[in-house]
């Protein structure tokens, strides 16, 4: 499992607000190029983000579904990108102070041809991507916190 973490310089509530806004995923998930729709009730289990991945016009359209959600603490997703495969992604939040939140992101390929890649190859591909995703999440959460009051 490829795991990265980052101390986000924003309160837990601001970080969660970004995760709980399905429309914001294109702003922080590396590779996401377009959000086509977000199911009502996101991020309740079973709800989905309908997204496109990749540069236009070579986009793949698929979905990401919430598997488990404990608001302000855990968001577990099943992210599909067929024909490449699908991954289970767990985002875990922990307040380190009133203005600092630790975010852990763990990703594991669970279905499709990508499961044939050795773990170290998956890590080489996923870890840098997920570090950049958390850096983008940090920027969005800081922006929300600064503009919230």
PDB file of N, CA and C in Angstrom, residues 33 52-61:
ATOM      1  N   UNK A  33      -9.425  15.527 -14.478  1.00  0.00           N
ATOM      2  CA  UNK A  33      -9.489  16.656 -15.399  1.00  0.00           C
ATOM      3  C   UNK A  33     -10.864  17.320 -15.454  1.00  0.00           C
ATOM      4  N   UNK A  52     -13.728  12.621 -15.084  1.00  0.00           N
ATOM      5  CA  UNK A  52     -12.895  12.319 -16.244  1.00  0.00           C
ATOM      6  C   UNK A  52     -11.454  12.442 -15.795  1.00  0.00           C
ATOM      7  N   UNK A  53     -10.599  11.594 -16.353  1.00  0.00           N
ATOM      8  CA  UNK A  53      -9.187  11.592 -16.013  1.00  0.00           C
ATOM      9  C   UNK A  53      -8.390  11.673 -17.305  1.00  0.00           C
ATOM     10  N   UNK A  54      -7.340  12.474 -17.281  1.00  0.00           N
ATOM     11  CA  UNK A  54      -6.442  12.571 -18.419  1.00  0.00           C
ATOM     12  C   UNK A  54      -6.636  13.850 -19.199  1.00  0.00           C
ATOM     13  N   UNK A  55      -5.677  14.111 -20.100  1.00  0.00           N
ATOM     14  CA  UNK A  55      -5.758  15.339 -20.907  1.00  0.00           C
ATOM     15  C   UNK A  55      -6.774  15.191 -22.039  1.00  0.00           C
ATOM     16  N   UNK A  56      -7.489  16.264 -22.307  1.00  0.00           N
ATOM     17  CA  UNK A  56      -8.437  16.268 -23.409  1.00  0.00           C
ATOM     18  C   UNK A  56      -7.653  16.185 -24.695  1.00  0.00           C
ATOM     19  N   UNK A  57      -8.058  15.436 -25.682  1.00  0.00           N
ATOM     20  CA  UNK A  57      -9.296  14.677 -25.808  1.00  0.00           C
ATOM     21  C   UNK A  57      -9.139  13.215 -25.386  1.00  0.00           C
ATOM     22  N   UNK A  58      -8.022  12.872 -24.772  1.00  0.00           N
ATOM     23  CA  UNK A  58      -7.764  11.479 -24.394  1.00  0.00           C
ATOM     24  C   UNK A  58      -8.230  11.211 -22.972  1.00  0.00           C
ATOM     25  N   UNK A  59      -9.481  11.486 -22.690  1.00  0.00           N
ATOM     26  CA  UNK A  59      -9.992  11.333 -21.325  1.00  0.00           C
ATOM     27  C   UNK A  59     -10.689   9.989 -21.148  1.00  0.00           C
ATOM     28  N   UNK A  60     -10.609   9.494 -19.941  1.00  0.00           N
ATOM     29  CA  UNK A  60     -11.335   8.294 -19.542  1.00  0.00           C
ATOM     30  C   UNK A  60     -12.406   8.755 -18.559  1.00  0.00           C
ATOM     31  N   UNK A  61     -13.640   8.317 -18.785  1.00  0.00           N
ATOM     32  CA  UNK A  61     -14.731   8.696 -17.890  1.00  0.00           C
ATOM     33  C   UNK A  61     -15.061   7.525 -16.985  1.00  0.00           C
TER      34      UNK A  61
END
